RNA sequence: GGGGACGUAGCUCAAUUGGUUAGAGUACCGGCCUGUCACGCCGGUGGUUGCGGGUUCGAGUCCCGUCGUCCUCGCCA
């Protein structure tokens, strides 16, 4: 028997069953709901584990003032409920606790959040009073799911011989990539630590150090604007292996995902996951994170366009661009209004227009009909598009990247609008979880504003061709066409994470830096230690990191990661509960040798 | 930085073309009720319509500014 104060609970509010009838128990929890019948009243007591009905007969328990969200201790006897009194909706519905005494442990004013879930409280209020919001059974379920999911992943990695190793939070600023969060050094005036955007360099160095198989549940920080699926700080399951290539990483993760889905969700995922080169994903789906739960794939109609009389199509192809389309089956009967709305979407992304054609062997209808007047032209377009009589074909003609981007977005919107995406809520149907690896991303991407190339993934990514198209030997290849050994894992249109085979050769690493415009002096200052580490016997290695906020939200059928983060920030990067960020005392700034230089106040702005 | 939506009672929302004292549901408080579990019935409290300015005889409603929240583009190696 546990000793302790008289109010200490003997059971939780989700625990008592018929087998406990007759026992004297003590429950602790929050007053969830009351139903007063005069002389007798019913109380639902709530904790993390559930609800238990407490029956209060004032002749036994005495008169006591209870209001919502009071924290109380109830001592009483477990009693069976009979017949119509049984609540079959609740696990504890076959019993109730007859109160003998009640002690109020804590009181509460009327809470600003409806904990019962009858109304959906504004997010702003939920975040300000997060400690109340988190009492809601749904949030407790979300956080419990997250905990179970991540722990299952941990076990899955340990079974495969991985070591969990922590890396520093106070580290060195990373050039390239996202904006860093900086932390001033008190000891070294004028110098700064940075919070890690990821443990990338550390995990590679762990491979050089011979740790061979590393993983970590790692907090990452990126000072960029937030989104529904992005926070300033987020959590990754980060990992790295030595003496491996792509397929070893894929196989490891497939097993981890299979184990985790089975343990945390009871779902038997089929493995291996399909693989698809980046170029194929872009060509078939228009995006690098294809949602494979529905069809509506893109079709290239460049050849047809080149031969056609339609000037818009011809000139797009002749200018080096593309003409591509989506065929929407006749059964979805896309209306003129639907098409106009889709055109608005397309133009919003940057398309000049949206051409459409209702397929027909005798020319069909719509703006393209007159270019399909000949049966040959109509038939050829239908077969290129994989379209049948009556299907609606939507076309974009533009430079390659925009054509893909617009059609990719239209495809996703059509998938949603036409109801092609099944609901994920609490499903155990493995077929609804469509994973795919997307491989061989481009190595570099051209940045128009900066007028230079950047790493598409990060500068430690191995090229598909170690000679870098001859650049290693002094040639000057077209950097934009080089392919990398970077890969993403995609689930139902979400990017779950990314990784790559790394560069383990100091010469190739230095060449990549040079191609990115980072000269020898800058390389030495920023990455000298890392290149030096590579020079001391670096094994071939590769790795991956998965966004845990995203995967845990997705597996709950949620599309906002705030629902699986205990204390998230708003879209403007504010913690509404504690009021961060905030001003600090001048003394604190002086101590870390920092002076605030504020932007000019906006004219007409209200005084603070 | 750009675009869009929103801000009214503790919570969720309504309020006609600018027009009487800003309403409803729910919650809460009080009363009644011994088997409810969305308890029921009766009564009641509760409002700086985010904030500031303007137009008007009159502003929740129109205009300007500002603050905040959400979504989104840019951004996120």
Short mmCIF file of N, CA and C (backbone and C1' of nucleotides) in Angstrom, two decimals, chain A residues 34-38 40 42 53 59 81 85 87 90 96 112 119-120 122 124 177 198 222 224-225 227 230 405 455-458 560 562 570-572, chain B residues 1-2 10-13 25-30 32-40 51-52 65-77:
data_model
loop_
_atom_site.label_atom_id
_atom_site.label_comp_id
_atom_site.label_asym_id
_atom_site.label_seq_id
_atom_site.Cartn_x
_atom_site.Cartn_y
_atom_site.Cartn_z
N UNK A 34 -21.32 18.42 -13.99
CA UNK A 34 -22.17 18.13 -12.84
C UNK A 34 -23.62 18.03 -13.28
N UNK A 35 -24.34 17.13 -12.69
CA UNK A 35 -25.77 16.99 -12.95
C UNK A 35 -26.47 16.88 -11.60
N UNK A 36 -27.11 17.99 -11.19
CA UNK A 36 -27.67 18.09 -9.84
C UNK A 36 -29.15 17.71 -9.87
N UNK A 37 -29.53 16.70 -9.10
CA UNK A 37 -30.93 16.28 -9.07
C UNK A 37 -31.60 16.60 -7.75
N UNK A 38 -30.98 17.40 -6.95
CA UNK A 38 -31.58 17.77 -5.68
C UNK A 38 -31.46 16.64 -4.68
N UNK A 40 -29.31 14.49 -4.55
CA UNK A 40 -28.28 13.61 -5.10
C UNK A 40 -27.74 14.32 -6.33
N UNK A 42 -24.68 14.10 -9.62
CA UNK A 42 -23.68 13.32 -10.34
C UNK A 42 -22.56 14.23 -10.79
N UNK A 53 -17.88 8.54 -13.12
CA UNK A 53 -19.02 9.21 -12.49
C UNK A 53 -18.96 9.04 -10.98
N UNK A 59 -26.29 13.64 2.23
CA UNK A 59 -26.43 13.11 3.59
C UNK A 59 -25.17 12.35 3.99
N UNK A 81 -23.47 -0.24 -11.50
CA UNK A 81 -24.64 0.40 -12.07
C UNK A 81 -25.45 -0.69 -12.77
N UNK A 85 -28.99 2.43 -16.00
CA UNK A 85 -27.99 3.34 -15.42
C UNK A 85 -26.61 3.14 -16.04
N UNK A 87 -23.73 3.32 -18.55
CA UNK A 87 -23.36 4.16 -19.69
C UNK A 87 -22.38 3.38 -20.57
N UNK A 90 -18.90 4.78 -22.16
CA UNK A 90 -17.65 5.01 -21.43
C UNK A 90 -17.09 3.71 -20.89
N UNK A 96 -19.80 3.34 -10.67
CA UNK A 96 -19.73 4.72 -10.22
C UNK A 96 -19.16 4.69 -8.82
N UNK A 112 -11.61 29.78 -19.83
CA UNK A 112 -11.92 30.41 -21.11
C UNK A 112 -11.99 29.41 -22.27
N UNK A 119 -17.83 23.18 -28.19
CA UNK A 119 -17.51 24.24 -29.16
C UNK A 119 -16.01 24.27 -29.40
N UNK A 120 -15.62 24.65 -30.60
CA UNK A 120 -14.22 24.73 -30.97
C UNK A 120 -13.70 26.12 -30.65
N UNK A 122 -11.32 29.38 -30.30
CA UNK A 122 -10.35 30.03 -31.18
C UNK A 122 -8.93 29.67 -30.77
N UNK A 124 -6.26 31.29 -30.85
CA UNK A 124 -5.59 32.34 -30.08
C UNK A 124 -5.81 32.12 -28.58
N UNK A 177 21.48 27.87 -46.58
CA UNK A 177 20.32 27.38 -45.88
C UNK A 177 19.50 28.45 -45.21
N UNK A 198 19.98 21.74 -38.09
CA UNK A 198 19.89 20.28 -37.99
C UNK A 198 21.25 19.84 -37.47
N UNK A 222 15.01 26.96 -37.18
CA UNK A 222 15.20 27.73 -38.41
C UNK A 222 14.38 29.01 -38.31
N UNK A 224 12.67 31.14 -39.97
CA UNK A 224 11.94 31.46 -41.20
C UNK A 224 10.46 31.59 -40.86
N UNK A 225 9.67 32.11 -41.80
CA UNK A 225 8.25 32.31 -41.53
C UNK A 225 7.53 30.98 -41.33
N UNK A 227 4.25 28.21 -40.92
CA UNK A 227 3.11 27.72 -41.70
C UNK A 227 2.38 26.69 -40.84
N UNK A 230 4.88 24.13 -40.31
CA UNK A 230 6.24 24.59 -40.02
C UNK A 230 6.26 25.45 -38.78
N UNK A 405 4.63 23.12 -62.10
CA UNK A 405 4.15 23.65 -60.83
C UNK A 405 2.64 23.90 -60.86
N UNK A 455 22.98 24.84 -53.30
CA UNK A 455 22.72 23.41 -53.16
C UNK A 455 21.22 23.20 -53.05
N UNK A 456 20.70 22.24 -53.83
CA UNK A 456 19.27 21.97 -53.74
C UNK A 456 18.94 21.34 -52.39
N UNK A 457 19.81 20.48 -51.91
CA UNK A 457 19.60 19.85 -50.60
C UNK A 457 20.49 20.56 -49.59
N UNK A 458 21.71 20.15 -49.49
CA UNK A 458 22.71 20.92 -48.75
C UNK A 458 24.08 20.59 -49.32
N UNK A 560 -2.41 20.21 -39.14
CA UNK A 560 -1.69 21.31 -38.50
C UNK A 560 -0.84 20.76 -37.36
N UNK A 562 0.53 22.12 -34.95
CA UNK A 562 0.31 22.68 -33.61
C UNK A 562 -0.46 21.71 -32.74
N UNK A 570 2.62 31.07 -32.71
CA UNK A 570 1.65 31.54 -33.70
C UNK A 570 2.35 31.77 -35.04
N UNK A 571 1.54 32.13 -36.06
CA UNK A 571 2.10 32.39 -37.38
C UNK A 571 3.10 33.54 -37.35
N UNK A 572 2.99 34.41 -36.34
CA UNK A 572 3.96 35.51 -36.24
C UNK A 572 5.04 35.19 -35.22
P G B 1 7.49 43.25 -42.52
"O5'" G B 1 7.21 43.22 -44.09
"C5'" G B 1 7.68 44.27 -44.92
"C4'" G B 1 7.60 43.80 -46.34
"C3'" G B 1 6.21 43.43 -46.85
"O3'" G B 1 5.43 44.56 -47.21
"C1'" G B 1 7.72 41.72 -47.44
P G B 2 3.82 44.51 -47.01
"O5'" G B 2 3.37 43.54 -48.20
"C5'" G B 2 3.61 43.93 -49.54
"C4'" G B 2 3.06 42.88 -50.49
"C3'" G B 2 1.61 42.48 -50.27
"O3'" G B 2 0.68 43.42 -50.78
"C1'" G B 2 2.91 40.55 -50.59
P G B 10 -17.35 38.01 -21.53
"O5'" G B 10 -16.71 36.55 -21.51
"C5'" G B 10 -15.43 36.32 -20.95
"C4'" G B 10 -15.18 34.85 -20.87
"C3'" G B 10 -15.35 34.10 -22.18
"O3'" G B 10 -14.14 34.11 -22.93
"C1'" G B 10 -16.61 33.02 -20.51
P C B 11 -14.21 34.26 -24.53
"O5'" C B 11 -14.83 32.86 -24.98
"C5'" C B 11 -14.08 31.66 -24.85
"C4'" C B 11 -14.87 30.50 -25.39
"C3'" C B 11 -15.45 30.69 -26.78
"O3'" C B 11 -14.51 30.41 -27.80
"C1'" C B 11 -17.14 29.91 -25.35
P U B 12 -14.60 31.17 -29.19
"O5'" U B 12 -15.91 30.56 -29.86
"C5'" U B 12 -15.94 29.17 -30.22
"C4'" U B 12 -17.27 28.85 -30.86
"C3'" U B 12 -17.70 29.80 -31.97
"O3'" U B 12 -17.09 29.48 -33.20
"C1'" U B 12 -19.51 29.43 -30.48
P C B 13 -17.01 30.61 -34.34
"O5'" C B 13 -18.54 30.81 -34.71
"C5'" C B 13 -19.04 32.05 -35.17
"C4'" C B 13 -20.53 32.04 -35.05
"C3'" C B 13 -21.27 33.27 -35.57
"O3'" C B 13 -21.47 33.20 -36.97
"C1'" C B 13 -22.10 32.72 -33.44
P G B 25 -31.67 30.94 -26.37
"O5'" G B 25 -30.53 29.92 -26.77
"C5'" G B 25 -30.79 28.89 -27.74
"C4'" G B 25 -29.50 28.17 -28.07
"C3'" G B 25 -28.74 27.61 -26.87
"O3'" G B 25 -29.26 26.36 -26.44
"C1'" G B 25 -27.25 28.77 -28.28
P U B 26 -29.27 26.03 -24.88
"O5'" U B 26 -27.72 25.97 -24.52
"C5'" U B 26 -26.90 24.90 -25.01
"C4'" U B 26 -25.44 25.21 -24.78
"C3'" U B 26 -25.02 25.41 -23.34
"O3'" U B 26 -24.81 24.18 -22.66
"C1'" U B 26 -24.11 27.13 -24.66
P A B 27 -25.05 24.10 -21.09
"O5'" A B 27 -23.85 24.98 -20.53
"C5'" A B 27 -22.51 24.52 -20.64
"C4'" A B 27 -21.56 25.58 -20.18
"C3'" A B 27 -21.76 26.07 -18.75
"O3'" A B 27 -21.13 25.22 -17.81
"C1'" A B 27 -21.55 27.92 -20.19
P C B 28 -21.81 24.99 -16.40
"O5'" C B 28 -21.70 26.43 -15.72
"C5'" C B 28 -20.42 26.97 -15.40
"C4'" C B 28 -20.56 28.39 -14.91
"C3'" C B 28 -21.53 28.58 -13.75
"O3'" C B 28 -20.91 28.29 -12.52
"C1'" C B 28 -21.98 30.18 -15.43
P C B 29 -21.75 27.62 -11.37
"O5'" C B 29 -22.61 28.85 -10.83
"C5'" C B 29 -21.99 29.97 -10.24
"C4'" C B 29 -23.03 31.00 -9.89
"C3'" C B 29 -24.25 30.46 -9.16
"O3'" C B 29 -24.02 30.28 -7.78
"C1'" C B 29 -24.95 31.86 -10.93
P G B 30 -24.80 29.13 -7.03
"O5'" G B 30 -26.29 29.68 -6.97
"C5'" G B 30 -26.60 30.81 -6.18
"C4'" G B 30 -28.06 31.14 -6.29
"C3'" G B 30 -29.03 29.98 -6.07
"O3'" G B 30 -29.23 29.67 -4.70
"C1'" G B 30 -29.70 31.20 -7.97
P C B 32 -34.34 25.17 -3.45
"O5'" C B 32 -35.25 24.42 -4.52
"C5'" C B 32 -36.66 24.60 -4.50
"C4'" C B 32 -37.31 23.85 -5.63
"C3'" C B 32 -36.98 22.36 -5.72
"O3'" C B 32 -37.71 21.60 -4.77
"C1'" C B 32 -36.88 23.32 -7.87
P C B 33 -36.98 20.37 -4.09
"O5'" C B 33 -36.86 19.32 -5.27
"C5'" C B 33 -38.03 18.74 -5.85
"C4'" C B 33 -37.66 17.99 -7.09
"C3'" C B 33 -36.61 16.89 -6.94
"O3'" C B 33 -37.18 15.70 -6.42
"C1'" C B 33 -36.10 18.20 -8.84
P U B 34 -36.38 14.91 -5.30
"O5'" U B 34 -35.69 13.75 -6.12
"C5'" U B 34 -34.63 14.02 -7.03
"C4'" U B 34 -33.88 12.77 -7.34
"C3'" U B 34 -34.75 11.57 -7.66
"O3'" U B 34 -34.09 10.81 -8.67
"C1'" U B 34 -33.36 11.06 -5.84
P G B 35 -35.00 10.25 -9.89
"O5'" G B 35 -33.90 9.69 -10.87
"C5'" G B 35 -33.08 10.57 -11.64
"C4'" G B 35 -32.03 9.78 -12.35
"C3'" G B 35 -32.54 8.48 -12.98
"O3'" G B 35 -31.78 8.21 -14.15
"C1'" G B 35 -30.81 8.00 -11.48
P U B 36 -32.45 8.50 -15.60
"O5'" U B 36 -31.54 9.69 -16.11
"C5'" U B 36 -31.93 11.03 -15.85
"C4'" U B 36 -30.71 11.87 -15.63
"C3'" U B 36 -29.66 11.78 -16.74
"O3'" U B 36 -29.99 12.63 -17.83
"C1'" U B 36 -28.62 11.63 -14.62
P C B 37 -29.69 12.15 -19.32
"O5'" C B 37 -28.11 12.04 -19.35
"C5'" C B 37 -27.29 13.21 -19.33
"C4'" C B 37 -25.85 12.82 -19.16
"C3'" C B 37 -25.29 11.92 -20.25
"O3'" C B 37 -24.83 12.70 -21.33
"C1'" C B 37 -24.69 11.07 -18.12
P A B 38 -25.05 12.29 -22.81
"O5'" A B 38 -24.77 13.69 -23.52
"C5'" A B 38 -23.67 14.50 -23.09
"C4'" A B 38 -24.12 15.92 -22.85
"C3'" A B 38 -25.34 16.06 -21.96
"O3'" A B 38 -25.25 17.26 -21.19
"C1'" A B 38 -25.79 17.04 -24.04
P C B 39 -25.11 17.16 -19.58
"O5'" C B 39 -26.54 16.52 -19.19
"C5'" C B 39 -27.62 17.37 -18.97
"C4'" C B 39 -28.88 16.57 -18.99
"C3'" C B 39 -30.15 17.41 -19.00
"O3'" C B 39 -30.46 17.87 -20.32
"C1'" C B 39 -30.35 15.69 -17.40
P G B 40 -31.04 19.37 -20.50
"O5'" G B 40 -32.46 19.26 -19.78
"C5'" G B 40 -33.48 18.43 -20.30
"C4'" G B 40 -34.68 18.48 -19.41
"C3'" G B 40 -35.19 19.88 -19.09
"O3'" G B 40 -36.01 20.39 -20.11
"C1'" G B 40 -35.04 18.63 -17.09
P C B 51 -12.49 47.88 -28.58
"O5'" C B 51 -11.11 48.63 -28.79
"C5'" C B 51 -10.10 48.62 -27.79
"C4'" C B 51 -8.89 49.36 -28.27
"C3'" C B 51 -9.16 50.76 -28.82
"O3'" C B 51 -9.29 51.73 -27.80
"C1'" C B 51 -7.79 49.59 -30.32
P G B 52 -10.23 53.01 -28.06
"O5'" G B 52 -9.44 53.85 -29.16
"C5'" G B 52 -8.20 54.44 -28.82
"C4'" G B 52 -7.63 55.17 -30.00
"C3'" G B 52 -8.56 56.15 -30.70
"O3'" G B 52 -8.69 57.38 -30.01
"C1'" G B 52 -7.44 54.86 -32.31
P G B 65 -5.17 52.76 -44.74
"O5'" G B 65 -4.62 52.89 -43.25
"C5'" G B 65 -3.67 53.89 -42.93
"C4'" G B 65 -3.54 54.05 -41.44
"C3'" G B 65 -3.04 52.83 -40.67
"O3'" G B 65 -1.64 52.65 -40.78
"C1'" G B 65 -4.86 53.82 -39.52
P U B 66 -1.05 51.18 -40.77
"O5'" U B 66 -1.26 50.74 -39.25
"C5'" U B 66 -0.62 51.45 -38.21
"C4'" U B 66 -1.15 51.02 -36.88
"C3'" U B 66 -1.04 49.53 -36.58
"O3'" U B 66 0.24 49.17 -36.11
"C1'" U B 66 -3.22 50.27 -36.06
P C B 67 0.77 47.73 -36.38
"O5'" C B 67 0.03 46.87 -35.27
"C5'" C B 67 0.25 47.14 -33.89
"C4'" C B 67 -0.69 46.31 -33.05
"C3'" C B 67 -0.73 44.83 -33.35
"O3'" C B 67 0.36 44.13 -32.77
"C1'" C B 67 -2.93 45.62 -33.16
P G B 68 0.89 42.82 -33.49
"O5'" G B 68 -0.27 41.78 -33.25
"C5'" G B 68 -0.61 41.38 -31.93
"C4'" G B 68 -1.86 40.56 -31.93
"C3'" G B 68 -1.86 39.33 -32.82
"O3'" G B 68 -1.16 38.26 -32.26
"C1'" G B 68 -3.91 40.49 -33.07
P U B 69 -0.51 37.16 -33.18
"O5'" U B 69 -1.77 36.33 -33.67
"C5'" U B 69 -2.51 35.54 -32.75
"C4'" U B 69 -3.67 34.89 -33.44
"C3'" U B 69 -3.34 34.13 -34.72
"O3'" U B 69 -2.76 32.87 -34.47
"C1'" U B 69 -5.24 35.47 -35.08
P C B 70 -1.76 32.29 -35.54
"O5'" C B 70 -2.75 31.76 -36.67
"C5'" C B 70 -3.74 30.79 -36.37
"C4'" C B 70 -4.66 30.61 -37.55
"C3'" C B 70 -3.97 30.31 -38.87
"O3'" C B 70 -3.63 28.94 -38.99
"C1'" C B 70 -5.55 32.02 -39.20
P C B 71 -2.33 28.55 -39.80
"O5'" C B 71 -2.78 28.71 -41.31
"C5'" C B 71 -3.85 27.93 -41.83
"C4'" C B 71 -4.24 28.42 -43.20
"C3'" C B 71 -3.10 28.56 -44.19
"O3'" C B 71 -2.73 27.32 -44.77
"C1'" C B 71 -4.45 30.48 -44.28
P U B 72 -1.21 27.10 -45.16
"O5'" U B 72 -1.01 28.10 -46.38
"C5'" U B 72 -1.72 27.91 -47.60
"C4'" U B 72 -1.53 29.10 -48.51
"C3'" U B 72 -0.09 29.40 -48.91
"O3'" U B 72 0.32 28.59 -49.99
"C1'" U B 72 -1.17 31.40 -48.25
P C B 73 1.84 28.31 -50.22
"O5'" C B 73 2.35 29.63 -50.94
"C5'" C B 73 2.02 29.87 -52.30
"C4'" C B 73 2.62 31.18 -52.75
"C3'" C B 73 4.11 31.33 -52.54
"O3'" C B 73 4.88 30.70 -53.55
"C1'" C B 73 3.02 33.28 -51.81
P G B 74 6.29 30.10 -53.19
"O5'" G B 74 7.16 31.37 -52.82
"C5'" G B 74 7.57 32.28 -53.83
"C4'" G B 74 8.22 33.50 -53.20
"C3'" G B 74 9.44 33.23 -52.34
"O3'" G B 74 10.63 33.10 -53.11
"C1'" G B 74 7.97 34.66 -51.18
P C B 75 11.57 31.86 -52.89
"O5'" C B 75 11.89 31.90 -51.33
"C5'" C B 75 12.78 32.87 -50.78
"C4'" C B 75 12.76 32.77 -49.27
"C3'" C B 75 13.15 31.43 -48.68
"O3'" C B 75 14.55 31.26 -48.61
"C1'" C B 75 11.16 32.17 -47.65
P C B 76 15.15 29.83 -48.86
"O5'" C B 76 14.52 28.97 -47.68
"C5'" C B 76 14.98 29.13 -46.33
"C4'" C B 76 14.25 28.19 -45.42
"C3'" C B 76 14.39 26.71 -45.73
"O3'" C B 76 15.60 26.20 -45.23
"C1'" C B 76 12.12 27.20 -45.35
P A B 77 16.03 24.81 -45.79
"O5'" A B 77 17.44 25.12 -46.42
"C5'" A B 77 17.60 26.07 -47.45
"C4'" A B 77 18.87 25.75 -48.18
"C3'" A B 77 18.73 24.64 -49.22
"O3'" A B 77 19.62 24.96 -50.32
"C1'" A B 77 20.37 24.06 -47.65
#
